[in-house]
Amino acid sequence: MRIEQKLWRKTVGWSDHGPRVDGLMPQLLLVFGTHKCLQEEVRFEEIKGFYPDAHIFGCSTAGEICATSIFEDSIAITALEFEHTRIEGQQIQLNQVQNSFQAGEYLASSLTHKDLSHVLVLSDGLHVNGSELLQGLTSSLPPGIAITGGMAGDGVSFEETLVFWDAPPAPDTIAVLGFYGNHLKVGYGSMGGFDPFGPQRLITRSVANVLYEMDGRSALELYKKYLGEHAAGLPATGVFFPLSISGQEVAGSLVRTILAVNEEEQSLTFGGDVPTGAYARMMKANLDRLIDGAMSAADSSLANNNSPELAILISCFGRRSILKQRTEEEVEAVSDVLGSGCMFCGFYSYGEISPFKPGEKPEFHNQTMTITTFKEV
C-alpha cells in the first residue's frame, strides 16, 4: 500500500501534508472535511482533478485528523494505492428507504460478498439511528465480516451532515466501502474512558433511543438529581455525563450521549438505542482516562495487525468538547502505540461503529475513540 495526503485550508489553499509519492495511482481517496468547505462545488472538482481515476469516499466532520494534527475549516485527503486489494462501494439516500435498518440491509446486500474482508461505513449523523443501521448491515452481510466507521459531523452546529461515495457531498446519505481479498490485514478497537458513578439501574421503559424510566422512575428526574447544578445546561452538559449500557447481549459497556431532553414526557433521547431490560449507569469525564482509552483502542487494533501502514481514527465530538486543548494528546497517544511507520487520517464524529476488540461483534458507540488499521501483505 502506498499513501499520500493533501490538506486544504482557506488561508493557504491545497498543500501536500507529508511527502509526495512518485507515480502514485490511488484507487481510493478518503476525504474528511468541514461542512461549509465540502459544500463548495469547486473543492470536489479539485479533488477529482488530483486523482481522476480514484473512487472518493468521505463525510463532513466535527474536526479533521490528518497525520497527528487536528484541523478545523479544512479538507483532508488520504490517497491510497493498493497492490492486491479490490474495493467496492455504494451509497443510499434516506428517502429511498423506510428506516435506518432497511438502509443497512440495502447497503450490505449491494456489496459483492465473495472475498469480502471488511466493511467501512459512513452515515448521516443527525437523522440515522446508528444502532438500527448496524443491525441492518450485520443481518445482510456474511458471518464474521467486521464493520467499522462512524457518523458524519457538523461541528458545533448540528444542522446538516454530508456523506459521499463517488458523488458530490450530500445530506441524508449513508455510504459503505467494501475491501476484498486476503492480502489486506485489518485491525480495530474502540474504547471510551469515562468513570462510572451512582448505582446501576434497570431500564424499565424505553423506545429505541428514547429513555423514559429507570427503576420505574423518570429518567430525566434521576439525571437532574445526580447532575445538580449541571442539570440546568441539559442537553449540552450531557456530553460530560453519558450513560453506560450493559446486558442485553452487549459485549461490553456501550456509551450513550444525550442528544435531547423532553420536559413534558420527562424523557431523554440518546445517540443510540437504550433497550428496555438493559442496565444503565451514569458516567463522568476523566481527562487522563479518556487519553488512556485512546491508547487501549490502539492496543486492541494491533491484535490482528501488529505493524499497520494506515490508521483511520474516528473519535467522538463529545470527547473533543471535553478534552479541549488536550485533544491532540489522544491522537498523539495513539501514534505512540502504533508507531512512526503508520499514517493517520480520520475525523471527530457524532457516533462510532466498531467491535470493542477483534473477534467481537460490531457495536454502535458514543464517546469512544475508534481505530481501524490496515496493512497489505
GROMACS .gro file of C-alpha atoms in nm:
model
  377
    1MET     CA    1   0.000   0.000   0.000
    2ARG     CA    2   0.127   0.347  -0.093
    3ILE     CA    3  -0.019   0.658   0.069
    4GLU     CA    4  -0.002   1.034   0.036
    5GLN     CA    5  -0.205   1.314   0.194
    6LYS     CA    6  -0.319   1.663   0.094
    7LEU     CA    7  -0.485   1.934   0.301
    8TRP     CA    8  -0.698   2.233   0.201
    9ARG     CA    9  -0.719   2.539   0.424
   10LYS     CA   10  -0.873   2.872   0.336
   11THR     CA   11  -0.556   3.063   0.419
   12VAL     CA   12  -0.319   2.856   0.202
   13GLY     CA   13  -0.538   2.650  -0.033
   14TRP     CA   14  -0.417   2.298  -0.116
   15SER     CA   15  -0.084   2.173   0.014
   16ASP     CA   16   0.091   1.839   0.047
   17HIS     CA   17   0.070   1.706   0.402
   18GLY     CA   18   0.375   1.485   0.405
   19PRO     CA   19   0.594   1.360   0.119
   20ARG     CA   20   0.463   1.305  -0.231
   21VAL     CA   21   0.476   0.952  -0.370
   22ASP     CA   22   0.622   0.927  -0.719
   23GLY     CA   23   0.382   0.784  -0.976
   24LEU     CA   24   0.103   0.725  -0.723
   25MET     CA   25  -0.211   0.581  -0.886
   26PRO     CA   26  -0.460   0.552  -0.599
   27GLN     CA   27  -0.780   0.351  -0.620
   28LEU     CA   28  -0.931   0.525  -0.317
   29LEU     CA   29  -0.948   0.874  -0.166
   30LEU     CA   30  -1.063   0.912   0.193
   31VAL     CA   31  -1.193   1.268   0.225
   32PHE     CA   32  -1.293   1.431   0.554
   33GLY     CA   33  -1.382   1.798   0.576
   34THR     CA   34  -1.580   2.074   0.737
   35HIS     CA   35  -1.940   2.103   0.612
   36LYS     CA   36  -1.904   2.451   0.463
   37CYS     CA   37  -1.581   2.357   0.283
   38LEU     CA   38  -1.727   2.041   0.130
   39GLN     CA   39  -2.031   2.238   0.010
   40GLU     CA   40  -1.813   2.441  -0.225
   41GLU     CA   41  -1.851   2.261  -0.558
   42VAL     CA   42  -1.508   2.369  -0.676
   43ARG     CA   43  -1.344   2.175  -0.393
   44PHE     CA   44  -1.494   1.844  -0.508
   45GLU     CA   45  -1.387   1.913  -0.866
   46GLU     CA   46  -1.035   1.990  -0.746
   47ILE     CA   47  -1.021   1.664  -0.551
   48LYS     CA   48  -1.127   1.469  -0.862
   49GLY     CA   49  -0.866   1.658  -1.063
   50PHE     CA   50  -0.581   1.546  -0.837
   51TYR     CA   51  -0.659   1.174  -0.881
   52PRO     CA   52  -0.901   1.131  -1.175
   53ASP     CA   53  -0.921   0.750  -1.160
   54ALA     CA   54  -0.977   0.712  -0.785
   55HIS     CA   55  -1.301   0.640  -0.601
   56ILE     CA   56  -1.395   0.906  -0.344
   57PHE     CA   57  -1.537   0.817  -0.002
   58GLY     CA   58  -1.590   1.066   0.278
   59CYS     CA   59  -1.804   1.283   0.502
   60SER     CA   60  -1.836   1.610   0.691
   61THR     CA   61  -1.687   1.628   1.038
   62ALA     CA   62  -1.659   1.796   1.374
   63GLY     CA   63  -1.283   1.821   1.321
   64GLU     CA   64  -1.039   1.663   1.074
   65ILE     CA   65  -0.748   1.438   1.170
   66CYS     CA   66  -0.452   1.438   0.931
   67ALA     CA   67  -0.127   1.278   1.046
   68THR     CA   68  -0.116   1.356   1.420
   69SER     CA   69  -0.274   1.702   1.389
   70ILE     CA   70  -0.635   1.815   1.424
   71PHE     CA   71  -0.780   2.078   1.192
   72GLU     CA   72  -1.097   2.284   1.154
   73ASP     CA   73  -1.233   2.451   0.840
   74SER     CA   74  -1.026   2.220   0.624
   75ILE     CA   75  -1.047   1.924   0.387
   76ALA     CA   76  -0.806   1.635   0.433
   77ILE     CA   77  -0.742   1.382   0.154
   78THR     CA   78  -0.571   1.048   0.209
   79ALA     CA   79  -0.492   0.880  -0.124
   80LEU     CA   80  -0.446   0.501  -0.112
   81GLU     CA   81  -0.287   0.284  -0.378
   82PHE     CA   82  -0.342  -0.088  -0.312
   83GLU     CA   83  -0.124  -0.353  -0.469
   84HIS     CA   84  -0.355  -0.653  -0.424
   85THR     CA   85  -0.682  -0.526  -0.267
   86ARG     CA   86  -1.002  -0.454  -0.457
   87ILE     CA   87  -1.264  -0.207  -0.331
   88GLU     CA   88  -1.635  -0.161  -0.398
   89GLY     CA   89  -1.878   0.097  -0.263
   90GLN     CA   90  -2.240   0.210  -0.257
   91GLN     CA   91  -2.449   0.490  -0.111
   92ILE     CA   92  -2.818   0.548  -0.042
   93GLN     CA   93  -3.040   0.847   0.037
   94LEU     CA   94  -3.265   0.818   0.340
   95ASN     CA   95  -3.576   0.897   0.133
   96GLN     CA   96  -3.518   0.572  -0.058
   97VAL     CA   97  -3.595   0.355   0.247
   98GLN     CA   98  -3.838   0.349   0.537
   99ASN     CA   99  -3.586   0.341   0.821
  100SER     CA  100  -3.221   0.302   0.920
  101PHE     CA  101  -3.246  -0.079   0.939
  102GLN     CA  102  -3.364  -0.101   0.577
  103ALA     CA  103  -3.082   0.130   0.470
  104GLY     CA  104  -2.831  -0.106   0.630
  105GLU     CA  105  -2.992  -0.409   0.466
  106TYR     CA  106  -2.982  -0.246   0.123
  107LEU     CA  107  -2.621  -0.132   0.151
  108ALA     CA  108  -2.498  -0.469   0.277
  109SER     CA  109  -2.687  -0.653   0.002
  110SER     CA  110  -2.550  -0.419  -0.265
  111LEU     CA  111  -2.190  -0.523  -0.196
  112THR     CA  112  -2.043  -0.833  -0.357
  113HIS     CA  113  -2.000  -1.086  -0.078
  114LYS     CA  114  -1.740  -1.313  -0.235
  115ASP     CA  115  -1.390  -1.241  -0.095
  116LEU     CA  116  -1.524  -0.954   0.118
  117SER     CA  117  -1.286  -0.896   0.410
  118HIS     CA  118  -1.400  -0.572   0.577
  119VAL     CA  119  -1.671  -0.303   0.557
  120LEU     CA  120  -1.628   0.064   0.638
  121VAL     CA  121  -1.946   0.272   0.680
  122LEU     CA  122  -2.004   0.649   0.692
  123SER     CA  123  -2.351   0.772   0.782
  124ASP     CA  124  -2.553   1.088   0.815
  125GLY     CA  125  -2.504   1.189   1.176
  126LEU     CA  126  -2.837   1.355   1.256
  127HIS     CA  127  -3.122   1.152   1.106
  128VAL     CA  128  -2.996   0.793   1.127
  129ASN     CA  129  -3.038   0.558   1.422
  130GLY     CA  130  -2.688   0.413   1.437
  131SER     CA  131  -2.797   0.104   1.628
  132GLU     CA  132  -3.063   0.016   1.369
  133LEU     CA  133  -2.826   0.087   1.079
  134LEU     CA  134  -2.572  -0.154   1.223
  135GLN     CA  135  -2.838  -0.421   1.279
  136GLY     CA  136  -2.942  -0.390   0.915
  137LEU     CA  137  -2.584  -0.417   0.793
  138THR     CA  138  -2.497  -0.722   1.003
  139SER     CA  139  -2.821  -0.901   0.910
  140SER     CA  140  -2.729  -0.896   0.541
  141LEU     CA  141  -2.352  -0.947   0.549
  142PRO     CA  142  -2.175  -1.285   0.565
  143PRO     CA  143  -2.097  -1.401   0.920
  144GLY     CA  144  -1.766  -1.284   1.057
  145ILE     CA  145  -1.733  -0.970   0.845
  146ALA     CA  146  -1.626  -0.684   1.072
  147ILE     CA  147  -1.780  -0.338   1.032
  148THR     CA  148  -1.619  -0.013   1.142
  149GLY     CA  149  -1.694   0.352   1.072
  150GLY     CA  150  -1.882   0.647   1.209
  151MET     CA  151  -2.147   0.914   1.186
  152ALA     CA  152  -2.070   1.234   0.997
  153GLY     CA  153  -2.042   1.558   1.194
  154ASP     CA  154  -2.129   1.925   1.155
  155GLY     CA  155  -1.902   2.089   1.411
  156VAL     CA  156  -2.098   2.261   1.686
  157SER     CA  157  -2.390   2.344   1.453
  158PHE     CA  158  -2.575   2.009   1.444
  159GLU     CA  159  -2.773   2.132   1.139
  160GLU     CA  160  -2.672   1.912   0.845
  161THR     CA  161  -2.414   1.641   0.777
  162LEU     CA  162  -2.276   1.526   0.442
  163VAL     CA  163  -2.167   1.182   0.315
  164PHE     CA  164  -2.048   1.076  -0.030
  165TRP     CA  165  -1.931   0.785  -0.243
  166ASP     CA  166  -1.825   0.887  -0.596
  167ALA     CA  167  -2.074   1.175  -0.589
  168PRO     CA  168  -2.083   1.531  -0.457
  169PRO     CA  169  -2.128   1.554  -0.078
  170ALA     CA  170  -2.497   1.525   0.012
  171PRO     CA  171  -2.717   1.533   0.324
  172ASP     CA  172  -2.929   1.240   0.449
  173THR     CA  173  -2.687   0.989   0.296
  174ILE     CA  174  -2.522   0.664   0.409
  175ALA     CA  175  -2.233   0.503   0.223
  176VAL     CA  176  -2.038   0.179   0.259
  177LEU     CA  177  -1.699   0.068   0.132
  178GLY     CA  178  -1.607  -0.297   0.096
  179PHE     CA  179  -1.249  -0.427   0.091
  180TYR     CA  180  -1.178  -0.754  -0.093
  181GLY     CA  181  -0.910  -1.022  -0.092
  182ASN     CA  182  -0.685  -1.192   0.159
  183HIS     CA  183  -0.384  -0.960   0.129
  184LEU     CA  184  -0.533  -0.688   0.350
  185LYS     CA  185  -0.484  -0.720   0.725
  186VAL     CA  186  -0.734  -0.515   0.926
  187GLY     CA  187  -0.725  -0.436   1.296
  188TYR     CA  188  -0.974  -0.241   1.505
  189GLY     CA  189  -1.055  -0.133   1.856
  190SER     CA  190  -1.290   0.102   2.040
  191MET     CA  191  -1.265   0.242   2.391
  192GLY     CA  192  -1.410   0.523   2.600
  193GLY     CA  193  -1.252   0.619   2.929
  194PHE     CA  194  -1.530   0.763   3.145
  195ASP     CA  195  -1.565   0.691   3.517
  196PRO     CA  196  -1.897   0.539   3.636
  197PHE     CA  197  -2.076   0.686   3.936
  198GLY     CA  198  -2.400   0.624   4.120
  199PRO     CA  199  -2.588   0.292   4.127
  200GLN     CA  200  -2.657   0.063   3.834
  201ARG     CA  201  -3.022   0.093   3.734
  202LEU     CA  202  -3.259  -0.123   3.528
  203ILE     CA  203  -3.408   0.044   3.220
  204THR     CA  204  -3.780  -0.014   3.278
  205ARG     CA  205  -3.926   0.192   2.989
  206SER     CA  206  -3.768   0.299   2.663
  207VAL     CA  207  -3.839   0.309   2.290
  208ALA     CA  208  -3.533   0.273   2.065
  209ASN     CA  209  -3.304   0.560   2.170
  210VAL     CA  210  -3.558   0.741   2.392
  211LEU     CA  211  -3.528   0.666   2.764
  212TYR     CA  212  -3.833   0.723   2.985
  213GLU     CA  213  -3.775   0.532   3.308
  214MET     CA  214  -3.500   0.364   3.510
  215ASP     CA  215  -3.603   0.155   3.811
  216GLY     CA  216  -3.958   0.275   3.745
  217ARG     CA  217  -3.861   0.639   3.797
  218SER     CA  218  -3.839   0.926   3.549
  219ALA     CA  219  -3.504   0.912   3.369
  220LEU     CA  220  -3.489   1.291   3.344
  221GLU     CA  221  -3.566   1.330   3.714
  222LEU     CA  222  -3.283   1.092   3.805
  223TYR     CA  223  -3.038   1.271   3.576
  224LYS     CA  224  -3.125   1.607   3.726
  225LYS     CA  225  -3.082   1.469   4.078
  226TYR     CA  226  -2.729   1.346   4.011
  227LEU     CA  227  -2.614   1.633   3.791
  228GLY     CA  228  -2.709   1.905   4.039
  229GLU     CA  229  -2.614   2.248   3.904
  230HIS     CA  230  -2.509   2.094   3.572
  231ALA     CA  231  -2.871   1.985   3.506
  232ALA     CA  232  -2.967   2.339   3.403
  233GLY     CA  233  -2.746   2.307   3.097
  234LEU     CA  234  -2.902   1.987   2.958
  235PRO     CA  235  -2.880   1.856   2.692
  236ALA     CA  236  -2.550   2.039   2.622
  237THR     CA  237  -2.393   1.941   2.956
  238GLY     CA  238  -2.492   1.579   2.892
  239VAL     CA  239  -2.172   1.535   2.691
  240PHE     CA  240  -1.985   1.534   3.023
  241PHE     CA  241  -2.225   1.276   3.177
  242PRO     CA  242  -2.303   0.997   2.929
  243LEU     CA  243  -2.481   0.673   3.014
  244SER     CA  244  -2.321   0.330   3.023
  245ILE     CA  245  -2.542   0.046   2.890
  246SER     CA  246  -2.475  -0.319   2.972
  247GLY     CA  247  -2.658  -0.651   2.943
  248GLN     CA  248  -2.898  -0.728   2.655
  249GLU     CA  249  -2.627  -0.925   2.468
  250VAL     CA  250  -2.386  -0.631   2.473
  251ALA     CA  251  -2.024  -0.749   2.465
  252GLY     CA  252  -1.907  -0.468   2.695
  253SER     CA  253  -2.048  -0.143   2.827
  254LEU     CA  254  -2.181   0.079   2.550
  255VAL     CA  255  -2.168   0.454   2.598
  256ARG     CA  256  -2.467   0.670   2.505
  257THR     CA  257  -2.467   1.052   2.483
  258ILE     CA  258  -2.773   1.270   2.545
  259LEU     CA  259  -2.899   1.445   2.230
  260ALA     CA  260  -3.227   1.594   2.354
  261VAL     CA  261  -3.445   1.645   2.661
  262ASN     CA  262  -3.827   1.636   2.668
  263GLU     CA  263  -3.957   1.805   2.983
  264GLU     CA  264  -4.319   1.720   2.906
  265GLU     CA  265  -4.253   1.347   2.868
  266GLN     CA  266  -3.971   1.351   3.125
  267SER     CA  267  -3.754   1.164   2.875
  268LEU     CA  268  -3.401   1.172   2.739
  269THR     CA  269  -3.304   1.100   2.377
  270PHE     CA  270  -2.963   0.936   2.328
  271GLY     CA  271  -2.729   0.886   2.032
  272GLY     CA  272  -2.803   0.512   2.016
  273ASP     CA  273  -3.055   0.259   2.142
  274VAL     CA  274  -3.111   0.221   2.518
  275PRO     CA  275  -3.309  -0.106   2.530
  276THR     CA  276  -3.565  -0.189   2.797
  277GLY     CA  277  -3.426  -0.461   3.024
  278ALA     CA  278  -3.066  -0.346   2.992
  279TYR     CA  279  -2.878  -0.191   3.282
  280ALA     CA  280  -2.765   0.172   3.285
  281ARG     CA  281  -2.516   0.364   3.494
  282MET     CA  282  -2.422   0.730   3.476
  283MET     CA  283  -2.066   0.827   3.388
  284LYS     CA  284  -1.849   1.137   3.419
  285ALA     CA  285  -1.549   1.264   3.229
  286ASN     CA  286  -1.191   1.199   3.338
  287LEU     CA  287  -0.939   1.361   3.103
  288ASP     CA  288  -0.649   1.126   3.173
  289ARG     CA  289  -0.870   0.819   3.139
  290LEU     CA  290  -1.004   0.944   2.804
  291ILE     CA  291  -0.649   0.958   2.671
  292ASP     CA  292  -0.574   0.617   2.824
  293GLY     CA  293  -0.888   0.489   2.649
  294ALA     CA  294  -0.749   0.602   2.313
  295MET     CA  295  -0.429   0.411   2.385
  296SER     CA  296  -0.629   0.100   2.478
  297ALA     CA  297  -0.819   0.120   2.148
  298ALA     CA  298  -0.485   0.139   1.966
  299ASP     CA  299  -0.355  -0.164   2.157
  300SER     CA  300  -0.667  -0.361   2.057
  301SER     CA  301  -0.621  -0.267   1.691
  302LEU     CA  302  -0.276  -0.427   1.695
  303ALA     CA  303  -0.413  -0.772   1.782
  304ASN     CA  304  -0.489  -0.851   1.417
  305ASN     CA  305  -0.241  -0.609   1.261
  306ASN     CA  306   0.085  -0.558   1.451
  307SER     CA  307   0.260  -0.320   1.210
  308PRO     CA  308  -0.011  -0.113   1.035
  309GLU     CA  309   0.051   0.118   0.741
  310LEU     CA  310  -0.266   0.325   0.788
  311ALA     CA  311  -0.495   0.401   1.081
  312ILE     CA  312  -0.838   0.562   1.045
  313LEU     CA  313  -0.923   0.739   1.372
  314ILE     CA  314  -1.288   0.821   1.442
  315SER     CA  315  -1.331   0.991   1.777
  316CYS     CA  316  -1.650   1.135   1.922
  317PHE     CA  317  -1.714   1.510   1.908
  318GLY     CA  318  -1.808   1.484   2.275
  319ARG     CA  319  -1.454   1.379   2.361
  320ARG     CA  320  -1.318   1.680   2.178
  321SER     CA  321  -1.557   1.907   2.368
  322ILE     CA  322  -1.429   1.764   2.696
  323LEU     CA  323  -1.057   1.742   2.618
  324LYS     CA  324  -1.045   2.091   2.459
  325GLN     CA  325  -0.679   2.200   2.436
  326ARG     CA  326  -0.570   1.847   2.527
  327THR     CA  327  -0.750   1.692   2.228
  328GLU     CA  328  -0.434   1.631   2.025
  329GLU     CA  329  -0.298   1.428   2.316
  330GLU     CA  330  -0.532   1.140   2.235
  331VAL     CA  331  -0.414   1.134   1.873
  332GLU     CA  332  -0.051   1.153   1.985
  333ALA     CA  333  -0.116   0.871   2.234
  334VAL     CA  334  -0.246   0.652   1.951
  335SER     CA  335   0.060   0.741   1.743
  336ASP     CA  336   0.289   0.636   2.028
  337VAL     CA  337   0.124   0.292   2.031
  338LEU     CA  338   0.102   0.233   1.655
  339GLY     CA  339   0.447   0.369   1.571
  340SER     CA  340   0.605   0.611   1.328
  341GLY     CA  341   0.557   0.378   1.031
  342CYS     CA  342   0.179   0.425   1.041
  343MET     CA  343  -0.001   0.713   0.869
  344PHE     CA  344  -0.316   0.863   1.022
  345CYS     CA  345  -0.639   1.011   0.897
  346GLY     CA  346  -0.988   1.045   1.041
  347PHE     CA  347  -1.239   1.279   1.196
  348TYR     CA  348  -1.443   1.378   1.500
  349SER     CA  349  -1.786   1.224   1.471
  350TYR     CA  350  -2.140   1.212   1.607
  351GLY     CA  351  -2.110   0.836   1.677
  352GLU     CA  352  -1.875   0.544   1.614
  353ILE     CA  353  -1.913   0.186   1.486
  354SER     CA  354  -1.672  -0.093   1.573
  355PRO     CA  355  -1.631  -0.411   1.773
  356PHE     CA  356  -1.470  -0.343   2.109
  357LYS     CA  357  -1.193  -0.586   2.015
  358PRO     CA  358  -1.109  -0.821   1.725
  359GLY     CA  359  -1.336  -1.123   1.719
  360GLU     CA  360  -1.630  -0.947   1.885
  361LYS     CA  361  -1.946  -0.827   1.711
  362PRO     CA  362  -1.963  -0.464   1.594
  363GLU     CA  363  -2.143  -0.216   1.818
  364PHE     CA  364  -2.266   0.141   1.787
  365HIS     CA  365  -2.087   0.373   2.030
  366ASN     CA  366  -2.085   0.729   2.158
  367GLN     CA  367  -1.790   0.898   2.328
  368THR     CA  368  -1.526   0.649   2.214
  369MET     CA  369  -1.204   0.657   2.015
  370THR     CA  370  -1.247   0.400   1.738
  371ILE     CA  371  -0.945   0.290   1.535
  372THR     CA  372  -0.929   0.083   1.216
  373THR     CA  373  -0.582  -0.017   1.094
  374PHE     CA  374  -0.479  -0.151   0.752
  375LYS     CA  375  -0.176  -0.322   0.604
  376GLU     CA  376  -0.126  -0.508   0.278
  377VAL     CA  377   0.080  -0.827   0.286
   0.00000   0.00000   0.00000
